[in-house]
Amino acid sequence: MSEAQLKNTGTERSRSLEEIFEQRIANDEKIEPKDWMPEKYRKTHIRQISQHAHSEIVGMLPEGNWITRAPSLRRKVALLAKVQDEAGHGLYLYSACETLGISRDELYDQLHSGKAKYSSIFNYPTVTWADMGAIGWLVDGAAIINQVPLCNTSYGPYARAMIRVCKEESFHQRQGFEIMMSLCNGTEVQKQMAQDALNRWWWPSLMMLGPTDSESVHTEQSMKWKLKRKTNDELRQQFIDQTVPQADILGLTIPDPDLKWNEETGHYDFGEIDWEEFWQVVKGHGPCNKERMNARVGAWERGTWVRDAAMAYAEKQQDKKVNSAKAV
Ligand code: FAQ
């Protein structure tokens, strides 16, 4: 066969593989790690799943900061459990990402070198206890709205990881709402703390769901591949529609003078989001970007001896096995 004929056969083969792949996506079949997939599909999944994993891990920091200062033993236990859950989410997601042919070390390296993104929301400070309520209620609330559709995403390991993540996130959202409820039913000062936290977390929570659809570079392709099942704007609207009545129950005011129920659309209209602020935070210039990265890199460096010791122990165990097999 000539070189040209060989090339043609190769192209035809990958075309038919691509057709089979597209058909499987159309049939809502899950794509599994050993299945053929277009290189761009693989890369875009590594990008999104790893950003998601990094967000869970960095997302432990703003709350971890409050474990020692939680106002009661009950609150401390619940917060500790929540932060541990976030660590678990990060680990399932890193594992799902590794099935796409990238190593955990490469993923960590991308985070620590500042090459990889993580969610903008975790670059804001947690200044009062009410922030633990606001994060649970709003940030986990937005995360659930974003993540429930991902239980139905086309890549099998990602979809399966999201099922447990969503169950836990919904518990976190209730834990946060309950903190807000206690503060709102408390003293005037406590209620003001809750309002102040809502004022500071509302807009960043809306930004967290990503740029508007017209500015989103990945949505169109990710929707075609059924990686994303809803667009950023659809998710944001759903979050607002769901959260405004909850603020009413708490007796708090959403810090948006343009927020208004629209009878015609059946949704809330809302004010302009400060996208300049969002992109500044994404580019590393948010209030806590440096602090978060220093904390992550510092933890990684301080953990070197633990990883070295674990590797040395594993090697010794392996040697023992080999030696006892030889002795038999
Ligand atoms: N922050 O084209 P799009 C949680 C980037 S987990 C930073 O719209 P896409 C749990 C985006 O990467 C929170 N960067 O992108 C928890 C892209 O840049 P690139 C994380 C952002 O991927 C709760 C560029 O902008 N959740 O909260 C952000 O189609 C409480 C253009 O954007 C997930 O990761 C942002 N907010 O849509 C933990 C869920 N938004 O990569 C602790 C899975 C966008 O080209 C406490 N991810 N960018 O350099 C997703 O659903 C999607 O990736 C979106 C973004 C919706 C986040």
XYZ file of C-alpha atoms and ligand atoms in Angstrom:
385
model
C 0.000 0.000 0.000
C 1.336 3.451 -0.901
C 1.955 6.090 1.760
C -1.031 8.115 0.459
C -3.308 5.049 0.643
C -2.120 4.314 4.184
C -2.821 7.912 5.183
C -6.297 7.706 3.665
C -7.080 4.507 5.546
C -5.895 6.152 8.775
C -8.096 9.194 8.184
C -11.098 7.012 7.316
C -10.558 4.937 10.449
C -10.445 7.973 12.727
C -13.461 9.424 10.902
C -15.477 6.308 11.574
C -14.278 6.239 15.198
C -15.401 9.836 15.483
C -18.788 8.953 13.991
C -19.239 6.106 16.472
C -18.234 8.468 19.285
C -20.716 11.156 18.153
C -23.445 8.535 17.887
C -22.748 7.350 21.430
C -22.971 10.927 22.697
C -26.258 11.375 20.819
C -27.567 8.148 22.428
C -26.636 9.461 25.900
C -24.182 6.591 26.375
C -21.344 7.112 28.835
C -17.823 7.411 27.451
C -15.431 5.288 29.528
C -11.637 5.670 30.002
C -10.639 2.948 27.527
C -13.083 4.080 24.827
C -11.866 6.025 21.829
C -12.454 9.752 22.241
C -11.335 12.816 20.278
C -8.189 14.379 21.716
C -10.049 17.663 22.289
C -12.730 15.878 24.311
C -10.008 14.341 26.492
C -8.198 17.648 26.959
C -11.292 19.686 27.741
C -12.312 17.108 30.349
C -8.877 17.223 31.946
C -9.228 21.027 32.063
C -12.684 21.102 33.628
C -12.330 18.123 35.989
C -8.932 19.280 37.262
C -10.158 22.847 37.791
C -13.062 21.369 39.683
C -10.740 19.169 41.817
C -8.439 22.114 42.563
C -11.492 24.195 43.564
C -12.564 21.589 46.102
C -9.071 21.440 47.619
C -8.483 25.208 47.683
C -12.115 25.574 48.809
C -11.161 23.932 52.111
C -9.006 26.902 53.060
C -11.540 29.714 53.680
C -13.571 27.420 55.948
C -10.647 25.558 57.525
C -9.734 28.952 58.880
C -12.858 28.836 61.100
C -12.689 25.303 62.537
C -10.908 26.441 65.705
C -13.235 29.430 66.090
C -16.627 27.779 65.508
C -18.958 28.979 68.272
C -19.903 25.563 69.729
C -18.796 21.934 69.695
C -21.746 21.041 67.435
C -20.779 23.728 64.910
C -17.132 22.663 65.085
C -17.945 19.009 64.376
C -20.209 19.904 61.448
C -17.689 22.308 59.928
C -14.836 19.848 60.347
C -16.903 17.145 58.620
C -17.791 19.530 55.808
C -14.185 20.503 55.168
C -13.239 16.814 55.171
C -15.971 16.175 52.597
C -14.417 18.824 50.323
C -11.081 16.979 50.568
C -12.873 13.779 49.562
C -14.505 15.522 46.578
C -11.104 16.725 45.431
C -9.746 13.187 45.645
C -12.603 11.565 43.671
C -12.207 14.237 41.025
C -8.422 13.887 40.787
C -8.960 10.128 40.393
C -11.555 10.687 37.649
C -9.139 13.050 35.931
C -6.274 10.531 36.101
C -8.351 8.073 34.044
C -7.825 10.495 31.137
C -4.082 9.836 31.156
C -2.660 12.610 33.300
C -0.834 11.916 36.551
C -1.714 13.278 39.987
C 1.755 14.845 40.175
C 1.202 16.744 36.920
C -2.156 17.976 38.201
C -0.659 19.200 41.480
C 2.187 20.790 39.599
C -0.270 22.730 37.417
C -2.021 24.028 40.545
C 1.141 24.890 42.451
C 2.805 26.616 39.503
C -0.284 28.817 39.006
C -0.906 27.314 35.546
C -4.255 25.782 36.500
C -7.336 27.710 37.450
C -9.590 27.069 40.441
C -12.896 28.705 41.294
C -12.810 32.485 41.733
C -15.073 32.228 44.785
C -12.334 30.880 47.050
C -10.250 34.026 46.707
C -12.487 36.026 49.047
C -11.809 36.354 52.787
C -13.935 34.787 55.543
C -14.070 37.544 58.126
C -16.897 36.525 60.489
C -18.641 33.323 61.585
C -21.611 34.339 59.411
C -19.378 33.717 56.389
C -19.544 29.983 57.213
C -23.320 30.251 56.894
C -23.140 32.305 53.695
C -20.634 29.929 52.060
C -22.781 26.882 52.830
C -26.002 28.552 51.768
C -24.771 30.420 48.690
C -21.522 28.815 47.509
C -22.600 25.227 48.093
C -26.056 26.254 46.833
C -24.539 27.485 43.550
C -22.238 24.447 43.441
C -25.231 22.060 43.645
C -27.068 23.846 40.860
C -23.935 23.583 38.736
C -23.161 19.999 39.707
C -26.503 18.170 39.657
C -26.557 18.362 35.826
C -22.980 17.015 35.864
C -24.266 13.714 37.353
C -25.541 13.235 33.825
C -22.393 14.351 32.030
C -21.109 12.160 29.194
C -17.803 11.023 30.740
C -18.557 8.051 33.027
C -15.973 8.546 35.815
C -16.880 12.262 36.158
C -20.635 11.555 36.194
C -20.273 8.841 38.838
C -18.047 10.980 41.071
C -20.634 13.762 40.955
C -23.418 11.629 42.439
C -21.811 11.384 45.869
C -20.432 14.938 45.645
C -23.953 16.290 45.079
C -25.437 14.353 47.992
C -22.794 15.806 50.284
C -23.075 19.320 48.829
C -26.791 19.380 49.502
C -26.090 18.539 53.151
C -23.536 21.395 53.211
C -26.067 23.806 51.764
C -28.543 22.971 54.534
C -25.845 23.266 57.186
C -25.055 26.780 55.875
C -28.715 27.784 55.709
C -29.193 26.592 59.272
C -26.299 28.777 60.463
C -27.892 31.747 58.685
C -31.281 30.899 60.206
C -29.831 30.798 63.734
C -28.135 34.154 63.230
C -31.282 35.695 61.751
C -33.338 34.485 64.714
C -30.703 35.744 67.154
C -29.821 39.229 68.355
C -29.910 42.311 66.150
C -26.099 42.212 65.917
C -26.177 38.565 64.789
C -28.767 39.373 62.150
C -26.572 42.217 60.912
C -23.649 39.790 60.681
C -25.764 37.523 58.478
C -26.803 40.467 56.264
C -23.196 41.638 55.980
C -22.078 38.140 54.918
C -24.863 38.004 52.308
C -23.796 41.439 51.030
C -20.222 40.256 50.536
C -20.913 36.760 49.126
C -23.896 37.411 46.839
C -22.127 38.846 43.802
C -19.069 36.538 43.925
C -21.523 33.585 44.119
C -23.190 34.751 40.899
C -19.766 35.156 39.249
C -18.741 31.677 40.348
C -21.075 30.167 37.737
C -18.780 31.494 35.013
C -18.842 34.310 32.439
C -22.047 35.113 30.521
C -22.783 32.711 27.665
C -21.710 35.309 25.109
C -18.236 35.464 26.756
C -17.926 31.767 27.570
C -15.369 30.183 25.251
C -16.079 26.548 26.104
C -19.860 26.335 26.593
C -20.879 25.686 22.996
C -18.549 22.725 22.459
C -19.028 21.393 26.004
C -22.818 21.407 25.519
C -22.403 19.470 22.244
C -20.307 16.849 24.006
C -22.792 16.807 26.907
C -19.955 17.651 29.260
C -22.019 20.655 30.321
C -25.771 20.060 30.420
C -26.733 23.690 31.120
C -25.115 26.972 30.150
C -23.565 29.378 32.672
C -26.456 31.855 32.297
C -29.102 29.139 32.706
C -27.438 27.963 35.908
C -27.104 31.524 37.228
C -30.786 32.251 36.610
C -31.783 29.002 38.314
C -29.592 29.877 41.308
C -31.133 33.350 41.639
C -34.702 32.073 41.258
C -34.096 29.446 43.929
C -32.195 31.644 46.392
C -34.278 34.846 46.501
C -37.238 33.145 48.266
C -34.776 31.614 50.745
C -33.459 35.106 51.575
C -37.071 36.147 52.165
C -37.508 33.292 54.658
C -34.380 34.481 56.477
C -35.645 38.073 56.430
C -32.478 39.225 54.615
C -32.181 41.619 51.685
C -30.345 40.586 48.511
C -27.879 43.429 47.793
C -29.229 44.157 44.318
C -31.565 47.151 43.850
C -32.451 45.901 40.336
C -33.642 42.493 41.516
C -37.301 42.162 40.506
C -39.722 39.332 39.783
C -40.682 39.331 36.104
C -44.209 37.971 35.584
C -43.688 37.577 31.866
C -40.518 35.496 31.964
C -41.332 33.749 35.241
C -37.821 34.588 36.499
C -36.099 37.276 38.547
C -34.452 40.110 36.622
C -31.183 41.122 38.232
C -28.566 43.870 38.116
C -25.297 44.092 36.210
C -22.527 41.757 37.415
C -19.095 43.357 37.793
C -17.250 41.191 35.259
C -14.138 43.316 35.601
C -13.895 42.144 39.221
C -14.459 38.514 38.128
C -11.632 38.560 35.566
C -9.283 40.289 38.005
C -9.882 37.474 40.499
C -9.515 34.789 37.795
C -6.214 36.352 36.713
C -4.846 36.090 40.253
C -5.550 39.587 41.565
C -8.400 38.818 43.973
C -8.253 39.665 47.688
C -6.829 36.255 48.724
C -5.282 34.623 45.620
C -1.732 34.899 46.954
C -2.701 33.719 50.437
C -4.499 30.655 49.032
C -1.615 29.645 46.770
C 0.939 30.151 49.548
C -1.146 27.946 51.841
C -1.410 25.165 49.210
C 2.234 25.241 48.159
C 3.350 25.457 51.809
C 1.226 22.418 52.750
C 2.657 20.469 49.792
C 6.236 21.317 50.771
C 5.701 20.573 54.454
C 4.224 17.199 53.468
C 7.309 16.071 51.514
C 8.650 13.949 54.392
C 5.284 12.173 54.771
C 5.203 11.253 51.074
C 8.869 10.163 51.179
C 8.242 8.029 54.276
C 5.149 6.416 52.689
C 7.118 5.590 49.519
C 10.039 4.160 51.540
C 7.620 2.019 53.561
C 5.868 0.769 50.395
C 9.244 -0.137 48.846
C 10.287 -2.026 51.988
C 7.006 -3.967 51.985
C 7.504 -4.791 48.315
C 11.094 -6.004 48.973
C 9.830 -8.163 51.850
C 7.244 -9.776 49.541
C 9.851 -10.451 46.841
C 12.320 -11.914 49.364
C 9.758 -14.197 50.992
C 8.605 -15.380 47.524
C 12.269 -16.202 46.687
C 12.691 -18.104 49.954
C 9.770 -20.439 49.121
N -13.409 30.786 38.483
O -15.788 29.083 28.838
P -16.068 29.171 30.282
C -17.402 24.076 44.936
C -12.709 30.265 33.462
S -16.616 23.574 43.527
C -12.252 30.687 37.793
O -17.459 29.486 30.682
P -16.333 26.480 31.314
C -17.516 23.122 46.064
C -12.789 28.951 32.698
O -12.047 27.949 33.351
C -16.542 25.029 42.528
N -12.221 30.547 36.445
O -15.555 27.831 31.033
C -17.243 23.815 47.320
C -12.213 29.344 31.356
O -10.790 29.445 31.450
P -9.798 28.350 30.717
C -16.003 24.732 41.208
C -13.407 30.448 35.814
O -15.349 25.527 31.847
C -18.204 24.590 47.919
C -12.723 30.757 31.186
O -13.021 31.256 32.491
N -16.975 24.044 40.400
O -17.794 25.160 44.959
C -14.626 30.508 36.495
O -17.141 26.063 30.127
C -17.928 25.236 49.146
C -13.956 30.833 30.303
O -15.103 30.252 30.969
C -16.635 23.476 39.237
O -15.493 23.503 38.836
C -14.606 30.681 37.877
N -15.725 30.780 38.618
O -17.396 26.884 32.458
C -16.004 23.648 47.946
C -17.754 22.757 38.511
N -15.630 30.390 35.572
O -10.067 27.036 31.380
C -15.730 24.273 49.179
C -17.342 22.215 37.175
C -15.034 30.263 34.372
O -10.144 28.329 29.270
C -16.718 25.064 49.753
N -16.999 23.249 36.240
N -13.708 30.320 34.519
O -8.411 28.864 31.013
C -17.894 23.889 35.439
O -19.085 23.634 35.482
C -17.364 24.875 34.435
O -15.969 24.682 34.330
C -17.645 26.382 34.806
C -16.978 27.262 33.745
C -19.156 26.636 34.786
C -17.083 26.724 36.184
